[in-house]
XYZ file of N, CA, C and O in Angstrom:
604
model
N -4.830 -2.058 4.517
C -3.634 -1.718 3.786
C -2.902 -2.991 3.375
O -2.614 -3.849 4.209
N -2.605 -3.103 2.085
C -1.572 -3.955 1.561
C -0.409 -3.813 1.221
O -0.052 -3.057 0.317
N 0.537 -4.710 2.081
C 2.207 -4.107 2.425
C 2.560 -4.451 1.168
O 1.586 -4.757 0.481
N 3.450 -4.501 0.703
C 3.832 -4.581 -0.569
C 5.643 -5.047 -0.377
O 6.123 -6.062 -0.883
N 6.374 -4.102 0.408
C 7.607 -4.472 1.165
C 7.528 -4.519 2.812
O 6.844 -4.080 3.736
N 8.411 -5.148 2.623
C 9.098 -5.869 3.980
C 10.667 -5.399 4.409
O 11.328 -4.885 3.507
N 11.218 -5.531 5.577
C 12.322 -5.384 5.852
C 13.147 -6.046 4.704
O 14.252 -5.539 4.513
N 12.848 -6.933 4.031
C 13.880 -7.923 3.506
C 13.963 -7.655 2.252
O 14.845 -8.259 1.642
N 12.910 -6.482 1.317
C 12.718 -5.742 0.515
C 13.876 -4.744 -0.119
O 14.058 -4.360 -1.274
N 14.357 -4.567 0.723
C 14.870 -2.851 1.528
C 17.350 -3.918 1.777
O 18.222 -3.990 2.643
N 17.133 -4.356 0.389
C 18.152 -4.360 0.148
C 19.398 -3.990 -0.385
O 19.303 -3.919 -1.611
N 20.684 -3.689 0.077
C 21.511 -2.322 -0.072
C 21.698 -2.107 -1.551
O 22.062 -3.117 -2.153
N 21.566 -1.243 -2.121
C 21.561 -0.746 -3.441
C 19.790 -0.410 -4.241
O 19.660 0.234 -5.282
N 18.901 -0.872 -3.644
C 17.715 -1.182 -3.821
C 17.350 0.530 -4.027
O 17.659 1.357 -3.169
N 16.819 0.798 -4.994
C 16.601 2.390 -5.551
C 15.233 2.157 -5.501
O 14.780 1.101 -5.943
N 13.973 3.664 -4.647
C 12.813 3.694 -5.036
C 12.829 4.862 -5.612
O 13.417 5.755 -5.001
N 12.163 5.208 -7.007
C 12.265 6.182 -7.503
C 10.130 6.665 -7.484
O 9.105 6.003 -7.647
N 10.456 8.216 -7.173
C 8.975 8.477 -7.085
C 8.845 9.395 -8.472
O 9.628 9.740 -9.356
N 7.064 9.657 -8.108
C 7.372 10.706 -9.204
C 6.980 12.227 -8.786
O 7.336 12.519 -7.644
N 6.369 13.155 -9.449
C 7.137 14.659 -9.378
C 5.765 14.939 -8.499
O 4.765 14.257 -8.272
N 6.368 16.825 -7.949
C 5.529 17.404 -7.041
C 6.256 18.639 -7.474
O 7.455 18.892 -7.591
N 4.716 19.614 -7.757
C 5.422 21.416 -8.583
C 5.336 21.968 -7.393
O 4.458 21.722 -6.565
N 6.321 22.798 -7.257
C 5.878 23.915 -6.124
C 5.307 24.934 -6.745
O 5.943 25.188 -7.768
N 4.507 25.550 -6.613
C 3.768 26.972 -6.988
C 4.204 28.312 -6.255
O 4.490 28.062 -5.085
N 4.298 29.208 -6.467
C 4.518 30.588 -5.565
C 3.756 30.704 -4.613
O 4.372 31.037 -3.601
N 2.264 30.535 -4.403
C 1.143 30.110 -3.572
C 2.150 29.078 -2.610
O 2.604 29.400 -1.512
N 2.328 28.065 -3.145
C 2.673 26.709 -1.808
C 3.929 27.178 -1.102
O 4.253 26.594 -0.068
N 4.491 27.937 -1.452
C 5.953 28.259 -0.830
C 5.561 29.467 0.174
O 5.764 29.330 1.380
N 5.002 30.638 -0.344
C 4.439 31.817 0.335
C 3.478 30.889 1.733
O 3.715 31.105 2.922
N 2.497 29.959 1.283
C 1.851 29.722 2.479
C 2.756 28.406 3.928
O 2.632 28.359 5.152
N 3.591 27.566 2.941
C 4.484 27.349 3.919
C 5.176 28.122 4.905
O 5.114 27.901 6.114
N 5.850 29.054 4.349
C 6.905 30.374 4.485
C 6.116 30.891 5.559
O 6.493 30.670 6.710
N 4.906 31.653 5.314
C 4.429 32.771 6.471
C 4.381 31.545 7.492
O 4.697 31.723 8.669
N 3.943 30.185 6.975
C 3.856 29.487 8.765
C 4.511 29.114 9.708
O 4.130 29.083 10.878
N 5.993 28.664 9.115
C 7.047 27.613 9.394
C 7.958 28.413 9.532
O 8.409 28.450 10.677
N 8.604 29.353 8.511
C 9.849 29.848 8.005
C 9.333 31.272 7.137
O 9.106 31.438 5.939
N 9.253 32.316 8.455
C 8.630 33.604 7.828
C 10.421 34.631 6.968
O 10.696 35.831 6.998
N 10.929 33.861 6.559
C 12.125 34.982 6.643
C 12.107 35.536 4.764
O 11.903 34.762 3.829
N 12.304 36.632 4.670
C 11.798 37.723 3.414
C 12.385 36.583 2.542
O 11.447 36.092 1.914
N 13.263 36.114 2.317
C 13.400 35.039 0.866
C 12.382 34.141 0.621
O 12.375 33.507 -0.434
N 11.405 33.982 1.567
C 10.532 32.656 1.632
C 8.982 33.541 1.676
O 7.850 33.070 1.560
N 9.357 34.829 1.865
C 7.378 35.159 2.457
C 7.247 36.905 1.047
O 6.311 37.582 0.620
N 8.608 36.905 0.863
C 8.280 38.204 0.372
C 9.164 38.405 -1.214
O 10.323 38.800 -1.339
N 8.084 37.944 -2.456
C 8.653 38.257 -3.417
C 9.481 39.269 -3.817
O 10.658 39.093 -4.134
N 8.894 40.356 -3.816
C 10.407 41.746 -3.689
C 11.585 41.850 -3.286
O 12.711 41.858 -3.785
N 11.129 41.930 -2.294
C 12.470 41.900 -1.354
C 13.062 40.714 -1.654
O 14.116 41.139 -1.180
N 13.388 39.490 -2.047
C 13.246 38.391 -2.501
C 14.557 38.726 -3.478
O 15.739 38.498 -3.222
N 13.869 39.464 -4.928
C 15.149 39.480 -5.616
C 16.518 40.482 -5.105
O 17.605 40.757 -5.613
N 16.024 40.739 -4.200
C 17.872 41.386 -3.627
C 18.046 40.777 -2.799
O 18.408 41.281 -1.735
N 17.896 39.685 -2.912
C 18.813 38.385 -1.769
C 19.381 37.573 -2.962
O 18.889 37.499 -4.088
N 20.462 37.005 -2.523
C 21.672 36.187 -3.056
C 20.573 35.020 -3.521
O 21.064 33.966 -3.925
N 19.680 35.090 -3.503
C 18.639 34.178 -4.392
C 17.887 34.401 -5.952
O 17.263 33.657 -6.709
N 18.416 36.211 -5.993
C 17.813 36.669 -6.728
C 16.153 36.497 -6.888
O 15.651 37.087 -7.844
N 15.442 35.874 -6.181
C 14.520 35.751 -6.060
C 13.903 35.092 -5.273
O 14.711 34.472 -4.582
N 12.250 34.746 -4.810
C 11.794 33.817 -3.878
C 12.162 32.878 -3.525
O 13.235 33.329 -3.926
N 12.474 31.617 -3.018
C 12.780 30.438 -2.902
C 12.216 29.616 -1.583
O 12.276 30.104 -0.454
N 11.602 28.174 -1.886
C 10.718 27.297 -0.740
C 11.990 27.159 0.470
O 13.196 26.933 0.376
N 11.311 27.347 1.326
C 12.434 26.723 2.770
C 12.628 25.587 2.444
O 11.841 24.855 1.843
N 13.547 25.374 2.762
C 14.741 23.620 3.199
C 13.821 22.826 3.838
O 13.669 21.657 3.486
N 13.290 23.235 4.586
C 12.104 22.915 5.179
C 10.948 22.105 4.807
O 10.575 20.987 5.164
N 10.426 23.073 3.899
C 9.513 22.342 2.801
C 10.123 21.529 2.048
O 9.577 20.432 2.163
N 10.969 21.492 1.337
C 11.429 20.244 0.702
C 12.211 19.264 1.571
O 13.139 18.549 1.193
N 11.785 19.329 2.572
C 12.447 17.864 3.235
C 11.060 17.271 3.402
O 10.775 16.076 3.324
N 10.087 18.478 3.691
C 8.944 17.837 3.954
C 7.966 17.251 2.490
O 7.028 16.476 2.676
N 8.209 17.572 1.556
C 8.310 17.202 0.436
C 8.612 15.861 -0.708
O 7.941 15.228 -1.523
N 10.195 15.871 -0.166
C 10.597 14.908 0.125
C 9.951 13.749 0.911
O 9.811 12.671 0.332
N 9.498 13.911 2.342
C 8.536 12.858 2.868
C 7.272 12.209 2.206
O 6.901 11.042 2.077
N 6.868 13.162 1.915
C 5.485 13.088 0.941
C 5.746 12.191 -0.217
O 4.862 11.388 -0.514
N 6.832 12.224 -0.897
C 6.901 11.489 -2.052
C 8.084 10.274 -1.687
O 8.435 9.575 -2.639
N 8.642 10.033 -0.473
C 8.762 8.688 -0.021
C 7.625 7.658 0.385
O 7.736 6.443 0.219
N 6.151 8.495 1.119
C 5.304 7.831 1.080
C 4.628 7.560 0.084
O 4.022 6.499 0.229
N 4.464 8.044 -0.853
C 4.172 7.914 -2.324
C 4.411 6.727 -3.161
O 3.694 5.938 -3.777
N 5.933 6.912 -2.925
C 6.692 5.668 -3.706
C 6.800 4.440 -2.912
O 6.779 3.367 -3.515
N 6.880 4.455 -2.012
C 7.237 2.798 -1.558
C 6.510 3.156 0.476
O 5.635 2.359 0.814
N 6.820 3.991 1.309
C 6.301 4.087 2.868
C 5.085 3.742 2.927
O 4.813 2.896 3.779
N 4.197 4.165 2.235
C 2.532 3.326 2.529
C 2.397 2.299 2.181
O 1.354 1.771 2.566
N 3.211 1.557 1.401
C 2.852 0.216 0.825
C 4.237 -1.009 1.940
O 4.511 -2.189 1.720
N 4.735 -0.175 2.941
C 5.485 -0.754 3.652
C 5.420 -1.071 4.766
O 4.820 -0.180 5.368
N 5.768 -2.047 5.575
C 6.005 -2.172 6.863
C 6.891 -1.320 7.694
O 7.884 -1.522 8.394
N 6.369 -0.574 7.454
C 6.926 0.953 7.985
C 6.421 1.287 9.690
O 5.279 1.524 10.082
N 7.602 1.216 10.442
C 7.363 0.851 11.881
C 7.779 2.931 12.223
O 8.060 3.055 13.415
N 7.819 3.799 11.751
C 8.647 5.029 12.101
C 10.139 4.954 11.574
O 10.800 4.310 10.760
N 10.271 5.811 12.348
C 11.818 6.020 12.031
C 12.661 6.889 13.340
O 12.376 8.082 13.448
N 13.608 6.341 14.247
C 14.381 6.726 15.046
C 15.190 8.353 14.684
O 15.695 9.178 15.445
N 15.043 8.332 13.311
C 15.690 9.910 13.256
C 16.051 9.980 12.099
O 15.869 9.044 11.321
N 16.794 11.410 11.657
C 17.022 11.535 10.088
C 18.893 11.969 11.043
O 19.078 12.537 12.119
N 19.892 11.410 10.072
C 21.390 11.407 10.394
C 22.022 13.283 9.720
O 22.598 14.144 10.385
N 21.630 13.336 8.306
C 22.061 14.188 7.941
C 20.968 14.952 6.804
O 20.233 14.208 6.155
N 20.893 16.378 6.601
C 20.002 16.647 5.211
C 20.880 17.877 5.151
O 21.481 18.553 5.986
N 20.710 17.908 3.743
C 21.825 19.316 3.210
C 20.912 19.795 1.887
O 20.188 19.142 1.136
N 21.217 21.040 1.923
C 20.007 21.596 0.923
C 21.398 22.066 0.161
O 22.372 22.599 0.694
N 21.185 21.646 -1.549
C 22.326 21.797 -2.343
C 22.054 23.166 -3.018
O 22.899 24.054 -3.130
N 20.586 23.237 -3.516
C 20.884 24.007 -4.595
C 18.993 24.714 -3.877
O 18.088 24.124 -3.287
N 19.126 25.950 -4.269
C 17.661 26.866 -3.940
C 16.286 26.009 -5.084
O 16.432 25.395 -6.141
N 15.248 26.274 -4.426
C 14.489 25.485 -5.545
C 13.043 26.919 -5.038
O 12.567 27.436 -4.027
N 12.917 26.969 -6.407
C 11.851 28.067 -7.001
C 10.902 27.744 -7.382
O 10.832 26.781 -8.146
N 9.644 28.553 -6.918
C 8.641 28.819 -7.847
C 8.162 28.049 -8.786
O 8.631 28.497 -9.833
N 7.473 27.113 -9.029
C 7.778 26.363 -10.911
C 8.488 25.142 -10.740
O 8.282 24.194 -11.498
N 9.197 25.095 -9.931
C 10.456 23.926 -9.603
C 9.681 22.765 -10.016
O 8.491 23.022 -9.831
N 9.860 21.474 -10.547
C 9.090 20.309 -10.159
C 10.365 19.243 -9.947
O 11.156 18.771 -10.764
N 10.203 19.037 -8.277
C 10.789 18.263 -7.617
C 10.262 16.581 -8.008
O 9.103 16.298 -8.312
N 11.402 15.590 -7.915
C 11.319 14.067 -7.651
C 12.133 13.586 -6.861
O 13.151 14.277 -6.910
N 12.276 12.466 -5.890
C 12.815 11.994 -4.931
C 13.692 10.391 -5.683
O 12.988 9.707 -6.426
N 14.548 10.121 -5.534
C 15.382 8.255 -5.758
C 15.770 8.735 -4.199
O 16.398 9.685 -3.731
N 15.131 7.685 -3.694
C 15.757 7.020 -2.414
C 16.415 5.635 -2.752
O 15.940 4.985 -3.683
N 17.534 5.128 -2.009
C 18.686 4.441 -1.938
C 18.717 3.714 -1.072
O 18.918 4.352 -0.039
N 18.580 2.140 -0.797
C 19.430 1.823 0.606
C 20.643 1.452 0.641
O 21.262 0.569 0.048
N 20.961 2.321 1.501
C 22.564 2.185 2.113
C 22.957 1.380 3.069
O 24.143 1.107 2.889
N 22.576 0.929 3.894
C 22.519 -0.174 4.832
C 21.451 -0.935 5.433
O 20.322 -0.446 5.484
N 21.752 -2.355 5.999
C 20.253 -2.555 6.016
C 21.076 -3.419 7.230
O 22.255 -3.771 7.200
N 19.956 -3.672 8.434
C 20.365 -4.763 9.435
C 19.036 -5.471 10.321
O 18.065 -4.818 10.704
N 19.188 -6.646 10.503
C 18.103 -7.150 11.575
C 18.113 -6.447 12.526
O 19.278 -6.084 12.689
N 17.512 -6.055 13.227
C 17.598 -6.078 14.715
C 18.096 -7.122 15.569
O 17.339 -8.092 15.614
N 18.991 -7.203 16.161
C 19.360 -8.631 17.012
C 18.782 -8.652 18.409
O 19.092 -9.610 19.116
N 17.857 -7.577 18.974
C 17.064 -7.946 20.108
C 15.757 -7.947 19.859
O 15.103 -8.466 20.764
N 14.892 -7.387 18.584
C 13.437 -7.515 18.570
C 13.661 -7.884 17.497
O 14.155 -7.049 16.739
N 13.326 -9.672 16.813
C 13.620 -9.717 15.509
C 12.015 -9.954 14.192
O 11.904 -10.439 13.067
N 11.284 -9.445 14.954
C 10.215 -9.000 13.920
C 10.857 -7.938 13.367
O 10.163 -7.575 12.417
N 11.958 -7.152 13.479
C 11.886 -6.004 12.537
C 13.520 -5.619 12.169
O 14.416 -6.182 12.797
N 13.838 -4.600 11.086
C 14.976 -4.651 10.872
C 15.115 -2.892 10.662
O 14.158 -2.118 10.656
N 16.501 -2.535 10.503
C 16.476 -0.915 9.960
C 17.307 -0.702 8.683
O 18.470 -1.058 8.491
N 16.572 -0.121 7.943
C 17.372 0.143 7.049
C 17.605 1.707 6.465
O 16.727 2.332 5.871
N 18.983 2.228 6.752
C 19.673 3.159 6.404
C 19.404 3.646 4.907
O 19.805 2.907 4.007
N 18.634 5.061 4.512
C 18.270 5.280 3.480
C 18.819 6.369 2.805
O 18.905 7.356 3.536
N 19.271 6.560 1.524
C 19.649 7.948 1.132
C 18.552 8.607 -0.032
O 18.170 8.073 -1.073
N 18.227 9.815 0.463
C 17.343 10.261 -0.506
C 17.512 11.919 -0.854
O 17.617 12.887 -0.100
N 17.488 11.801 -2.421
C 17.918 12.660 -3.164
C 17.101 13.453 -3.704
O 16.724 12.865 -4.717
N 16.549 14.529 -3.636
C 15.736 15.510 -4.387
C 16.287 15.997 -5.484
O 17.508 16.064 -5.344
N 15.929 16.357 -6.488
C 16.208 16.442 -7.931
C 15.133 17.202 -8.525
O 13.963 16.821 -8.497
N 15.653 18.633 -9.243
C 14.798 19.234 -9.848
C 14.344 19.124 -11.297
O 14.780 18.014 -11.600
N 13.823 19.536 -12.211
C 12.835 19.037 -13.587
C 14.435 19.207 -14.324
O 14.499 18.740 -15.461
N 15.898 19.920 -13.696
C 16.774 20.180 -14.536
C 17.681 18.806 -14.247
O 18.747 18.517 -14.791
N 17.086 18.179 -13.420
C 17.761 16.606 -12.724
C 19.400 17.214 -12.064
O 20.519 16.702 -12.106
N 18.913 18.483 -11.489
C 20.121 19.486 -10.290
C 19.721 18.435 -9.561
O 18.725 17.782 -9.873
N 20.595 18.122 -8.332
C 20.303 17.844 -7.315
C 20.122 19.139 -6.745
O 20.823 20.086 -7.099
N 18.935 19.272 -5.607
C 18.860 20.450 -4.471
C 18.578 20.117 -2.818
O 18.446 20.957 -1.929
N 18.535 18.850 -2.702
C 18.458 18.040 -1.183
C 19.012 16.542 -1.080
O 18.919 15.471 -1.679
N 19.509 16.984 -0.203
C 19.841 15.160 0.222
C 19.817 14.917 1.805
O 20.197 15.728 2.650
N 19.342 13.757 2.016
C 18.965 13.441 3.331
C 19.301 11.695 3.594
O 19.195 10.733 2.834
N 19.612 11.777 4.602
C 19.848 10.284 5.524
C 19.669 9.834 6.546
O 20.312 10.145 7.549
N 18.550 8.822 6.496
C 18.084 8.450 7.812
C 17.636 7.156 7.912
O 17.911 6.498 6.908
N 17.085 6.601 8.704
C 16.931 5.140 9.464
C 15.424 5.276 9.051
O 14.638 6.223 9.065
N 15.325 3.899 8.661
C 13.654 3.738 8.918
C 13.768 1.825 9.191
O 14.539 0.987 8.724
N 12.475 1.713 10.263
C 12.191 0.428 10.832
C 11.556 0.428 10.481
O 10.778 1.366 10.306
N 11.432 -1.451 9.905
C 10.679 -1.922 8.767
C 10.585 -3.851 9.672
O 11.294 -4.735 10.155
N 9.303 -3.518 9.396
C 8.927 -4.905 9.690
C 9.131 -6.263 9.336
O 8.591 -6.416 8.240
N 9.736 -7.523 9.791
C 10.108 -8.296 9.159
C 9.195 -8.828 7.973
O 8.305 -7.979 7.921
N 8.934 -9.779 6.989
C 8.127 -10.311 6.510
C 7.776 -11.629 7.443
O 8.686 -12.345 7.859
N 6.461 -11.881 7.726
C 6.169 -12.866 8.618
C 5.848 -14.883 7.615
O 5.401 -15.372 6.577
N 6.454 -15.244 8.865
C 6.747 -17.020 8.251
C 5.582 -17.491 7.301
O 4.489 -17.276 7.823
N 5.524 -17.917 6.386
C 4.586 -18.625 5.622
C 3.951 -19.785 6.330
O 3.113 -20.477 5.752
């Protein structure tokens, strides 16, 4: 694997923008029965007499979604050590059927580590955005990132 960024990469304002991922009625139904069986997510019918008026992917799936197309855009090509946790995610808007989701992640803070200094964390915000450029997720969390090593 060839890193591409480094902790030192991953500077505050620094935008990775990915690109798109469709959900299908298929990918939501087979998420849904596994993860998140509840009738808005597993059962078209019944579906439109929910305050959704229709089917809609779990929160769920698009966070996980979301992951997928952070590694996409910039996590595989990074010194990507994990991540201690996600701070906050809020699902804004329902996303359907057809939807085609994209992710801009943000850094919002960034710091060395001051006791292990091969590596640093940097505080990320990332935004899901549908083909109507709605926002429908947002999430914030830490990811440890490896220093770039001395020449």
């Amino acid at each position: 694997m060839t890193i591409r960024y480094y902790f030192e990469d991953f500077t505050i304002g620094r935008v990775f923008d990915s690109g798109t991922r469709q959900l299908s009625e298929q990918d939501i139904l087979g998420f849904a029965r596994e993860y998140d069986p509840q009738y808005f997510h597993t059962d078209p019918e019944a579906a439109k007499h929910s305050i959704f008026g229709g089917l809609i992917a779990s929160g769920w799936q698009t966070v996980g979604v979301c992951m997928r197309l952070m590694c996409d855009s910039y996590l595989l090509e990074s010194s990507s050590m994990g991540s201690p946790g996600v701070d906050a995610v809020r699902w804004v808007k329902p996303v359907y059927p057809g939807d085609t989701l994209r992710m801009r992640a943000t850094v919002i803070a960034a710091k060395p580590s001051s006791s292990k200094p091969d590596r640093g964390m940097a505080t990320m915000r990332c935004n899901i955005y549908n083909q109507k450029d709605e926002l429908v997720m947002h999430m914030q969390g830490v990811q440890m990132m490896g220093r770039r090593p001395a020449a």
